[in-house]
Amino acid sequence: MSPHLLLLSLVFPLISCEVAFRINEKLSTDPEFYEQWRDLVAIQDRQMTDHPEDLYQFSTVLDQLRTCPLIRTLSDGVHNLRVNDVAIYADIGHLSTFCRHNLTRLNNGDLDSCGHHSSSSELPTLDKMIKVFNPNLTVMNVHRNHDESFVNQVKEITARIKAIPDHEEKWKMIFMLPNIQDGEASETGQAAIEVLQAIEYLNDNLPRKTFIVVLKSSGKGMWRDASHAHSACLTLLDRWKKYVDHNSESVWEQVNTIVEKNFQHQLFTVEILPLLNEGALAQFPNGSDLSSLGYDCAHWSERGLSLLHVAIWTAMLSSQSMRTREYRPVHSMPKCPEPRCPFIRTSSNSAVCLWSKIEDDPFPLAPQIIAVAILAVCALLCFILVLFLCLRKDKSTLKKEKAFGSNFSSIKFIDDDV
Ligand SMILES: *[C@@H]1O[C@H](CO)[C@@H](O)[C@H](O)[C@H]1NC(C)=O
Ligand SMILES: *[C@@H]1O[C@H](CO)[C@@H](O)[C@H](O)[C@H]1NC(C)=O
Ligand SMILES: *[C@@H]1O[C@H](CO)[C@@H](O)[C@H](O)[C@H]1NC(C)=O
């Protein structure tokens, strides 16, 4: 062992998270990979500062949503669900967490866990966007290890939701955001099957007022791009190759069919978003933009997570045919609920959107209008009375004054003439 490597293995502390641990192991045993990886995190660091638009764009997302017109309507089922009606939020899957990027710490071998929950991000994420519409939103994050199966994560969420009073009467929105490393590299353990099992569990245990959004991760575009973009990513993503092989489009198609047949009712539904079908990294003129990825190339960076969440928001409020399948981690402004159909879009309301707007209720205003009317009539009567009295008074004084006035003006005229 060279002194260089010996030093490394001393410096790198033990980290509980599996991903960080394996990278650490590789870093301390493979000097070539160590050099590649240091190059990767240095490029990511440079590219993160290569987005001067970030500051403005990220800070305007929530402001933009605050300008959305509020449309009043009755929320009577999954097809008429507005963002405002969502009361409980949860997200699971490796794309719901992010890696922090601090070059100093990474270079010191202090690898981040990549398990930071979206709600802890300082950039806009789905929970913050929904909060613009419902400040009372309850946000749940899974305390368990993110490597646990989706069913286990969903079980934890379900138990905590059930502890909320009146949870059956509150709309619950659950996002399932798997990446290539969710599930297992096997027929029965692949991400699509895990997602299906989790949906089934929720259907059995939270059948009332639950809306599930799934980000389909069959496409490997994003990660194939990353593998091509940097040799360190190629090595890092290599261990997920088997997962990708199992995560085929055809299995997701079957999941989709099963969901349509069994898990779409009036008070429970699942929407599967195709954003990543042909997803890819954004491009700089000289190569791929790796700043949206974490240092492990599989998770997002804080920046990448926020960009994705804004895109999920817009996809959710767009009819099925308008949803993009070619996601790129670049800035986009979040869409307001469409005035024509201000709901989270489902297959049903994408085809026909039936609803009635509640016009502003005139009755709460009525007492004020009547009061104003009475006041106006009183004022008018007073005015007439005063006018009447004044006129009468004027008539009696007018005669004298007229005589005096005419005398005065005639005197004046005489003066002028003279
Ligand atoms: C990165 O980590 C170091 C050491 O913990 C800390 O001093 C520094 O402020 C951090 N940098 C940023 C930008 O957070
Ligand atoms: C939020 O909750 C508080 C108390 O729980 C309630 O008084 C308030 O009206 C709620 N606000 C909205 C916008 O629902
Ligand atoms: C591409 O150029 C930008 C400067 O425009 C630089 O910050 C970035 O690191 C370069 N990317 C690569 C992969 O060299």
Short mmCIF file of C-alpha atoms and ligand atoms in Angstrom, two decimals:
data_model
loop_
_atom_site.label_atom_id
_atom_site.label_comp_id
_atom_site.label_asym_id
_atom_site.label_seq_id
_atom_site.Cartn_x
_atom_site.Cartn_y
_atom_site.Cartn_z
CA MET A 1 0.00 0.00 0.00
CA SER A 2 1.42 3.38 -0.93
CA PRO A 3 1.63 6.06 1.81
CA HIS A 4 -0.80 8.10 -0.28
CA LEU A 5 -3.49 5.41 0.06
CA LEU A 6 -2.74 4.76 3.68
CA LEU A 7 -3.32 8.42 4.42
CA LEU A 8 -6.57 8.34 2.52
CA SER A 9 -8.02 5.43 4.43
CA LEU A 10 -7.20 7.18 7.66
CA VAL A 11 -8.75 10.45 6.60
CA PHE A 12 -11.97 8.97 5.28
CA PRO A 13 -14.25 8.48 8.29
CA LEU A 14 -16.79 5.68 8.55
CA ILE A 15 -20.13 6.70 7.16
CA SER A 16 -23.29 4.76 7.87
CA CYS A 17 -24.98 5.39 4.55
CA GLU A 18 -24.41 2.52 2.17
CA VAL A 19 -23.78 4.64 -0.91
CA ALA A 20 -21.23 6.84 0.79
CA PHE A 21 -19.60 3.80 2.32
CA ARG A 22 -19.11 2.01 -0.98
CA ILE A 23 -17.73 5.10 -2.65
CA ASN A 24 -15.38 5.58 0.27
CA GLU A 25 -14.22 2.00 -0.05
CA LYS A 26 -13.58 2.43 -3.73
CA LEU A 27 -11.85 5.76 -3.22
CA SER A 28 -9.44 4.29 -0.72
CA THR A 29 -8.60 1.21 -2.78
CA ASP A 30 -8.56 2.49 -6.36
CA PRO A 31 -6.16 5.41 -6.92
CA GLU A 32 -7.21 5.84 -10.55
CA PHE A 33 -10.85 6.15 -9.55
CA TYR A 34 -9.83 8.55 -6.77
CA GLU A 35 -8.33 10.93 -9.33
CA GLN A 36 -11.38 10.67 -11.62
CA TRP A 37 -13.77 11.29 -8.80
CA ARG A 38 -11.88 14.36 -7.56
CA ASP A 39 -12.06 15.68 -11.10
CA LEU A 40 -15.84 15.03 -11.17
CA VAL A 41 -16.60 16.90 -7.94
CA ALA A 42 -14.35 19.76 -9.04
CA ILE A 43 -16.26 20.06 -12.35
CA GLN A 44 -19.58 19.92 -10.49
CA ASP A 45 -18.35 22.64 -8.18
CA ARG A 46 -17.35 24.89 -11.10
CA GLN A 47 -20.57 24.22 -12.99
CA MET A 48 -22.72 25.06 -9.99
CA THR A 49 -21.31 28.57 -10.07
CA ASP A 50 -21.69 28.62 -13.86
CA HIS A 51 -25.41 29.28 -13.55
CA PRO A 52 -25.70 33.00 -12.84
CA GLU A 53 -29.45 32.71 -13.49
CA ASP A 54 -29.95 30.37 -10.52
CA LEU A 55 -30.29 33.05 -7.87
CA TYR A 56 -33.04 34.91 -9.70
CA GLN A 57 -34.84 31.85 -11.09
CA PHE A 58 -35.01 29.91 -7.84
CA SER A 59 -36.11 32.93 -5.85
CA THR A 60 -39.00 33.72 -8.20
CA VAL A 61 -40.62 30.25 -8.32
CA LEU A 62 -42.75 30.68 -5.20
CA ASP A 63 -43.49 34.35 -6.00
CA GLN A 64 -44.73 33.27 -9.40
CA LEU A 65 -47.14 30.81 -7.76
CA ARG A 66 -48.39 33.47 -5.36
CA THR A 67 -49.74 35.38 -8.38
CA CYS A 68 -51.90 32.46 -9.53
CA PRO A 69 -55.60 33.34 -9.46
CA LEU A 70 -57.59 31.52 -6.81
CA ILE A 71 -60.46 29.58 -8.34
CA ARG A 72 -63.25 28.55 -6.02
CA THR A 73 -64.95 25.25 -6.71
CA LEU A 74 -66.08 22.17 -4.88
CA SER A 75 -63.55 19.40 -4.52
CA ASP A 76 -65.68 16.28 -4.73
CA GLY A 77 -63.28 13.62 -5.95
CA VAL A 78 -59.90 12.79 -7.46
CA HIS A 79 -60.79 14.41 -10.77
CA ASN A 80 -61.68 17.73 -9.17
CA LEU A 81 -58.80 18.01 -6.74
CA ARG A 82 -57.12 21.40 -6.50
CA VAL A 83 -53.66 21.90 -5.03
CA ASN A 84 -55.30 24.03 -2.32
CA ASP A 85 -57.20 20.99 -1.09
CA VAL A 86 -54.10 18.91 -0.41
CA ALA A 87 -53.61 18.73 3.37
CA ILE A 88 -50.94 16.04 3.82
CA TYR A 89 -47.77 15.64 1.75
CA ALA A 90 -45.23 12.83 1.62
CA ASP A 91 -42.55 11.79 -0.86
CA ILE A 92 -40.44 8.63 -1.03
CA GLY A 93 -37.76 7.23 -3.32
CA HIS A 94 -34.16 8.16 -3.99
CA LEU A 95 -35.22 11.08 -6.20
CA SER A 96 -36.93 12.72 -3.24
CA THR A 97 -33.60 13.25 -1.49
CA PHE A 98 -30.45 15.11 -2.43
CA CYS A 99 -26.71 15.24 -1.77
CA ARG A 100 -25.16 18.39 -0.38
CA HIS A 101 -22.10 19.60 -2.24
CA ASN A 102 -19.23 21.11 -0.30
CA LEU A 103 -15.97 20.71 -2.19
CA THR A 104 -13.79 21.20 0.88
CA ARG A 105 -15.57 18.47 2.75
CA LEU A 106 -15.76 16.11 -0.22
CA ASN A 107 -12.04 16.51 -0.83
CA ASN A 108 -11.44 15.69 2.82
CA GLY A 109 -13.34 12.46 2.31
CA ASP A 110 -16.30 13.70 4.35
CA LEU A 111 -18.96 12.24 2.04
CA ASP A 112 -22.50 13.45 2.46
CA SER A 113 -25.32 10.95 2.99
CA CYS A 114 -27.33 11.98 -0.11
CA GLY A 115 -30.36 11.34 2.09
CA HIS A 116 -31.41 14.94 2.74
CA HIS A 117 -35.16 15.15 2.44
CA SER A 118 -36.61 17.52 -0.16
CA SER A 119 -38.33 19.61 2.52
CA SER A 120 -34.94 20.47 4.05
CA SER A 121 -33.77 22.07 0.79
CA GLU A 122 -33.49 25.83 0.69
CA LEU A 123 -34.52 25.83 -2.97
CA PRO A 124 -38.15 25.44 -4.12
CA THR A 125 -39.53 21.91 -3.78
CA LEU A 126 -43.02 20.42 -4.15
CA ASP A 127 -43.93 20.76 -0.48
CA LYS A 128 -43.07 24.48 -0.54
CA MET A 129 -44.99 24.98 -3.78
CA ILE A 130 -48.12 23.31 -2.37
CA LYS A 131 -47.73 25.40 0.80
CA VAL A 132 -48.22 28.55 -1.28
CA PHE A 133 -51.75 27.27 -1.86
CA ASN A 134 -52.30 25.69 1.54
CA PRO A 135 -50.09 27.12 4.31
CA ASN A 136 -51.39 24.44 6.69
CA LEU A 137 -49.91 21.56 4.70
CA THR A 138 -48.56 18.72 6.87
CA VAL A 139 -45.25 17.49 5.42
CA MET A 140 -44.10 13.95 6.21
CA ASN A 141 -40.64 12.61 5.64
CA VAL A 142 -39.64 9.02 6.06
CA HIS A 143 -37.38 8.39 9.04
CA ARG A 144 -36.41 4.95 7.85
CA ASN A 145 -33.41 4.20 5.73
CA HIS A 146 -34.15 5.10 2.13
CA ASP A 147 -32.78 1.76 1.02
CA GLU A 148 -35.77 0.00 2.57
CA SER A 149 -38.47 -1.25 0.23
CA PHE A 150 -41.19 1.15 -0.88
CA VAL A 151 -43.78 -0.88 1.02
CA ASN A 152 -41.86 -0.44 4.25
CA GLN A 153 -41.48 3.28 3.67
CA VAL A 154 -45.17 3.59 2.85
CA LYS A 155 -46.07 1.60 5.97
CA GLU A 156 -44.26 4.13 8.11
CA ILE A 157 -46.01 7.02 6.37
CA THR A 158 -49.39 5.33 6.67
CA ALA A 159 -48.98 4.78 10.39
CA ARG A 160 -48.11 8.43 10.89
CA ILE A 161 -50.95 9.67 8.71
CA LYS A 162 -53.38 7.52 10.66
CA ALA A 163 -52.31 9.34 13.82
CA ILE A 164 -53.57 12.62 12.36
CA PRO A 165 -57.11 13.46 13.52
CA ASP A 166 -59.67 13.36 10.69
CA HIS A 167 -57.08 11.98 8.29
CA GLU A 168 -59.85 10.31 6.28
CA GLU A 169 -61.39 13.69 5.51
CA LYS A 170 -58.09 15.25 4.45
CA TRP A 171 -56.58 14.94 1.00
CA LYS A 172 -53.27 13.11 1.06
CA MET A 173 -50.76 13.48 -1.73
CA ILE A 174 -47.95 10.93 -1.94
CA PHE A 175 -45.11 11.20 -4.44
CA MET A 176 -43.15 8.08 -5.37
CA LEU A 177 -39.91 9.13 -7.01
CA PRO A 178 -37.67 6.13 -7.65
CA ASN A 179 -34.29 6.37 -9.33
CA ILE A 180 -32.23 3.54 -10.77
CA GLN A 181 -31.20 2.27 -7.36
CA ASP A 182 -34.66 1.84 -5.84
CA GLY A 183 -35.90 -1.70 -5.59
CA GLU A 184 -33.67 -4.68 -6.22
CA ALA A 185 -31.99 -6.12 -9.24
CA SER A 186 -34.50 -8.97 -9.60
CA GLU A 187 -37.75 -9.78 -11.39
CA THR A 188 -39.88 -9.38 -8.30
CA GLY A 189 -37.94 -6.65 -6.55
CA GLN A 190 -37.56 -4.11 -9.35
CA ALA A 191 -38.69 -0.55 -8.80
CA ALA A 192 -41.94 -0.84 -10.81
CA ILE A 193 -43.06 -3.85 -8.78
CA GLU A 194 -42.14 -2.16 -5.51
CA VAL A 195 -44.14 0.89 -6.56
CA LEU A 196 -47.11 -1.35 -7.36
CA GLN A 197 -46.90 -3.08 -3.97
CA ALA A 198 -46.76 0.27 -2.22
CA ILE A 199 -49.83 1.47 -4.15
CA GLU A 200 -51.66 -1.70 -3.18
CA TYR A 201 -50.81 -1.18 0.47
CA LEU A 202 -52.04 2.41 0.36
CA ASN A 203 -55.23 1.35 -1.42
CA ASP A 204 -55.92 -1.10 1.41
CA ASN A 205 -54.97 1.20 4.24
CA LEU A 206 -55.72 4.75 3.12
CA PRO A 207 -58.51 4.26 0.56
CA ARG A 208 -60.17 7.62 1.17
CA LYS A 209 -58.87 10.86 -0.29
CA THR A 210 -55.46 9.68 -1.43
CA PHE A 211 -53.75 10.91 -4.59
CA ILE A 212 -50.51 9.20 -5.61
CA VAL A 213 -48.09 10.62 -8.16
CA VAL A 214 -45.46 8.26 -9.51
CA LEU A 215 -42.45 9.34 -11.54
CA LYS A 216 -41.82 6.52 -13.97
CA SER A 217 -38.14 5.72 -13.99
CA SER A 218 -37.95 3.15 -16.77
CA GLY A 219 -35.92 5.44 -18.96
CA LYS A 220 -32.23 5.42 -18.19
CA GLY A 221 -31.44 8.46 -20.33
CA MET A 222 -30.42 10.66 -17.46
CA TRP A 223 -28.00 8.11 -16.06
CA ARG A 224 -26.76 6.86 -19.39
CA ASP A 225 -25.86 10.45 -20.15
CA ALA A 226 -24.07 10.77 -16.84
CA SER A 227 -22.07 7.59 -17.53
CA HIS A 228 -20.98 9.01 -20.87
CA ALA A 229 -20.27 12.43 -19.46
CA HIS A 230 -17.66 11.45 -16.91
CA SER A 231 -15.53 8.38 -16.26
CA ALA A 232 -16.15 8.62 -12.52
CA CYS A 233 -19.92 8.45 -13.13
CA LEU A 234 -19.38 5.44 -15.37
CA THR A 235 -17.68 3.60 -12.52
CA LEU A 236 -20.18 4.81 -9.92
CA LEU A 237 -23.24 3.87 -11.95
CA ASP A 238 -21.85 0.55 -13.06
CA ARG A 239 -23.09 -1.17 -9.94
CA TRP A 240 -26.70 -0.22 -10.80
CA LYS A 241 -26.50 -1.75 -14.27
CA LYS A 242 -28.47 -4.83 -13.25
CA TYR A 243 -31.20 -2.64 -11.75
CA VAL A 244 -31.55 -0.78 -15.03
CA ASP A 245 -31.80 -4.03 -16.99
CA HIS A 246 -34.75 -5.08 -14.87
CA ASN A 247 -36.44 -1.71 -14.96
CA SER A 248 -37.88 -2.09 -18.42
CA GLU A 249 -40.56 -0.10 -20.14
CA SER A 250 -42.74 -3.18 -20.60
CA VAL A 251 -42.95 -3.84 -16.85
CA TRP A 252 -43.99 -0.23 -16.26
CA GLU A 253 -46.63 -0.64 -18.98
CA GLN A 254 -48.05 -3.60 -17.08
CA VAL A 255 -48.01 -1.63 -13.85
CA ASN A 256 -49.89 1.13 -15.63
CA THR A 257 -52.56 -1.30 -16.83
CA ILE A 258 -52.98 -2.83 -13.38
CA VAL A 259 -53.26 0.61 -11.82
CA GLU A 260 -55.93 1.68 -14.31
CA LYS A 261 -57.97 -1.45 -13.65
CA ASN A 262 -57.69 -1.63 -9.88
CA PHE A 263 -56.49 1.55 -8.27
CA GLN A 264 -58.43 4.40 -9.77
CA HIS A 265 -61.62 5.19 -7.86
CA GLN A 266 -63.55 8.30 -6.99
CA LEU A 267 -61.46 8.91 -3.85
CA PHE A 268 -58.18 7.16 -4.67
CA THR A 269 -56.05 7.45 -7.73
CA VAL A 270 -52.56 7.13 -9.16
CA GLU A 271 -51.01 9.31 -11.85
CA ILE A 272 -47.85 8.05 -13.53
CA LEU A 273 -45.69 10.83 -14.97
CA PRO A 274 -43.50 10.07 -18.03
CA LEU A 275 -40.95 12.90 -17.50
CA LEU A 276 -37.89 10.68 -17.45
CA ASN A 277 -38.85 8.45 -20.41
CA GLU A 278 -36.41 10.27 -22.61
CA GLY A 279 -34.75 12.37 -19.96
CA ALA A 280 -31.19 13.58 -20.39
CA LEU A 281 -28.74 15.95 -18.76
CA ALA A 282 -28.62 19.58 -19.84
CA GLN A 283 -25.71 20.51 -22.09
CA PHE A 284 -23.06 23.19 -21.98
CA PRO A 285 -21.34 24.00 -25.28
CA ASN A 286 -18.32 22.00 -24.07
CA GLY A 287 -20.10 19.05 -22.50
CA SER A 288 -22.78 17.83 -20.11
CA ASP A 289 -23.97 19.87 -17.17
CA LEU A 290 -23.21 17.64 -14.18
CA SER A 291 -24.26 20.25 -11.61
CA SER A 292 -27.74 18.74 -11.26
CA LEU A 293 -26.29 15.44 -10.07
CA GLY A 294 -24.91 14.57 -6.66
CA TYR A 295 -21.32 13.41 -6.20
CA ASP A 296 -22.51 9.78 -6.57
CA CYS A 297 -24.06 10.49 -10.03
CA ALA A 298 -27.26 8.63 -9.00
CA HIS A 299 -28.96 11.15 -6.69
CA TRP A 300 -29.67 14.80 -7.42
CA SER A 301 -27.77 17.73 -6.07
CA GLU A 302 -29.89 20.30 -4.23
CA ARG A 303 -30.06 22.23 -7.50
CA GLY A 304 -31.08 19.18 -9.56
CA LEU A 305 -33.79 18.22 -7.06
CA SER A 306 -35.41 21.64 -7.23
CA LEU A 307 -35.37 21.74 -11.03
CA LEU A 308 -37.06 18.33 -11.13
CA HIS A 309 -39.70 19.30 -8.56
CA VAL A 310 -40.71 22.35 -10.58
CA ALA A 311 -41.05 20.13 -13.66
CA ILE A 312 -43.15 17.59 -11.70
CA TRP A 313 -45.41 20.42 -10.55
CA THR A 314 -46.00 21.59 -14.09
CA ALA A 315 -46.54 18.03 -15.39
CA MET A 316 -49.07 17.38 -12.64
CA LEU A 317 -51.14 20.41 -13.67
CA SER A 318 -50.86 19.65 -17.40
CA SER A 319 -53.25 17.36 -19.22
CA GLN A 320 -51.82 13.94 -20.00
CA SER A 321 -51.12 14.70 -23.64
CA MET A 322 -49.20 17.88 -22.75
CA ARG A 323 -46.77 16.28 -20.31
CA THR A 324 -43.17 16.27 -21.41
CA ARG A 325 -41.34 12.98 -21.82
CA GLU A 326 -37.99 14.60 -22.48
CA TYR A 327 -37.10 16.19 -19.19
CA ARG A 328 -33.91 18.27 -18.97
CA PRO A 329 -32.63 19.71 -15.68
CA VAL A 330 -32.96 23.35 -16.72
CA HIS A 331 -34.99 26.21 -15.30
CA SER A 332 -38.67 26.46 -16.11
CA MET A 333 -41.33 28.61 -14.52
CA PRO A 334 -43.98 26.66 -12.62
CA LYS A 335 -47.39 26.65 -14.22
CA CYS A 336 -50.47 28.02 -12.46
CA PRO A 337 -53.53 25.76 -12.31
CA GLU A 338 -55.26 26.22 -15.68
CA PRO A 339 -58.34 28.44 -15.43
CA ARG A 340 -60.07 26.03 -17.83
CA CYS A 341 -59.38 23.05 -15.58
CA PRO A 342 -57.73 24.10 -12.30
CA PHE A 343 -57.14 20.58 -10.99
CA ILE A 344 -54.39 18.06 -10.66
CA ARG A 345 -54.85 16.37 -14.00
CA THR A 346 -55.99 12.78 -14.35
CA SER A 347 -56.91 10.71 -17.38
CA SER A 348 -60.55 11.60 -16.81
CA ASN A 349 -60.19 15.37 -16.55
CA SER A 350 -57.59 15.35 -19.33
CA ALA A 351 -60.32 14.03 -21.62
CA VAL A 352 -63.27 16.07 -20.34
CA CYS A 353 -63.05 18.57 -17.50
CA LEU A 354 -66.47 19.01 -15.90
CA TRP A 355 -66.86 21.38 -12.98
CA SER A 356 -68.57 24.56 -11.93
CA LYS A 357 -66.95 27.61 -10.53
CA ILE A 358 -68.39 28.99 -7.33
CA GLU A 359 -69.14 32.62 -8.10
CA ASP A 360 -68.34 35.03 -5.34
CA ASP A 361 -71.23 34.71 -2.94
CA PRO A 362 -73.25 37.97 -2.92
CA PHE A 363 -74.91 37.27 0.44
CA PRO A 364 -72.04 38.02 2.82
CA LEU A 365 -71.94 41.49 1.25
CA ALA A 366 -75.71 42.14 1.44
CA PRO A 367 -75.89 43.66 4.97
CA GLN A 368 -73.18 46.13 4.06
CA ILE A 369 -74.91 47.10 0.81
CA ILE A 370 -78.21 47.65 2.66
CA ALA A 371 -76.46 49.74 5.33
CA VAL A 372 -74.79 51.87 2.68
CA ALA A 373 -78.11 52.29 0.86
CA ILE A 374 -79.91 53.40 4.06
CA LEU A 375 -77.13 55.85 4.84
CA ALA A 376 -77.30 57.24 1.31
CA VAL A 377 -81.07 57.72 1.52
CA CYS A 378 -80.72 59.42 4.94
CA ALA A 379 -78.00 61.71 3.61
CA LEU A 380 -80.12 62.56 0.59
CA LEU A 381 -83.16 63.35 2.80
CA CYS A 382 -81.03 65.54 5.09
CA PHE A 383 -79.60 67.34 2.10
CA ILE A 384 -83.04 68.01 0.66
CA LEU A 385 -84.27 69.22 4.06
CA VAL A 386 -81.30 71.56 4.51
CA LEU A 387 -81.65 72.80 0.96
CA PHE A 388 -85.34 73.40 1.48
CA LEU A 389 -84.76 75.34 4.72
CA CYS A 390 -81.96 77.35 3.22
CA LEU A 391 -83.98 78.25 0.17
CA ARG A 392 -86.85 79.43 2.35
CA LYS A 393 -84.45 81.51 4.44
CA ASP A 394 -82.75 82.84 1.31
CA LYS A 395 -86.07 83.92 -0.20
CA SER A 396 -86.83 86.13 2.78
CA THR A 397 -83.35 87.73 2.87
CA LEU A 398 -82.92 87.75 -0.88
CA LYS A 399 -85.35 90.59 -1.43
CA LYS A 400 -83.41 93.00 0.84
CA GLU A 401 -80.01 91.85 -0.42
CA LYS A 402 -81.10 92.11 -4.00
CA ALA A 403 -81.97 95.72 -3.53
CA PHE A 404 -78.67 96.39 -1.81
CA GLY A 405 -76.73 94.34 -4.37
CA SER A 406 -78.29 96.05 -7.38
CA ASN A 407 -77.64 99.40 -5.82
CA PHE A 408 -74.07 98.41 -5.18
CA SER A 409 -73.43 97.11 -8.68
CA SER A 410 -75.11 100.09 -10.27
CA ILE A 411 -72.98 102.39 -8.16
CA LYS A 412 -69.94 100.42 -9.24
CA PHE A 413 -70.90 100.68 -12.89
CA ILE A 414 -71.51 104.35 -12.56
CA ASP A 415 -68.06 104.64 -10.98
CA ASP A 416 -66.49 102.70 -13.84
CA ASP A 417 -68.18 104.85 -16.40
CA VAL A 418 -66.88 107.88 -14.71
C1 LIG B 1 -17.86 23.55 3.65
O1 LIG B 1 -17.43 22.85 4.78
C2 LIG B 1 -16.44 23.54 5.53
C3 LIG B 1 -15.93 22.59 6.61
O2 LIG B 1 -16.99 22.00 7.27
C4 LIG B 1 -17.05 24.82 6.08
O3 LIG B 1 -16.10 25.52 6.85
C5 LIG B 1 -17.52 25.67 4.90
O4 LIG B 1 -18.18 26.84 5.40
C6 LIG B 1 -18.45 24.88 4.04
N1 LIG B 1 -18.73 25.67 2.84
C7 LIG B 1 -19.96 25.99 2.44
C8 LIG B 1 -20.07 26.78 1.20
O5 LIG B 1 -20.95 25.64 3.07
C1 LIG B 2 -54.76 26.69 9.37
O1 LIG B 2 -54.98 26.06 10.63
C2 LIG B 2 -55.42 26.94 11.62
C3 LIG B 2 -55.53 26.17 12.92
O2 LIG B 2 -55.20 24.86 12.78
C4 LIG B 2 -56.75 27.54 11.20
O3 LIG B 2 -57.20 28.44 12.19
C5 LIG B 2 -56.60 28.25 9.89
O4 LIG B 2 -57.84 28.74 9.43
C6 LIG B 2 -56.02 27.32 8.85
N1 LIG B 2 -55.74 28.08 7.64
C7 LIG B 2 -56.12 27.67 6.45
C8 LIG B 2 -55.74 28.54 5.29
O5 LIG B 2 -56.73 26.63 6.26
C1 LIG B 3 -17.36 24.00 -19.75
O1 LIG B 3 -17.11 25.39 -19.71
C2 LIG B 3 -17.52 26.02 -18.50
C3 LIG B 3 -17.27 27.49 -18.68
O2 LIG B 3 -18.10 28.01 -19.66
C4 LIG B 3 -16.75 25.42 -17.34
O3 LIG B 3 -17.15 26.03 -16.14
C5 LIG B 3 -17.03 23.94 -17.28
O4 LIG B 3 -16.32 23.35 -16.25
C6 LIG B 3 -16.66 23.29 -18.60
N1 LIG B 3 -17.04 21.90 -18.56
C7 LIG B 3 -16.17 20.92 -18.70
C8 LIG B 3 -16.73 19.54 -18.68
O5 LIG B 3 -15.00 21.12 -18.86
#
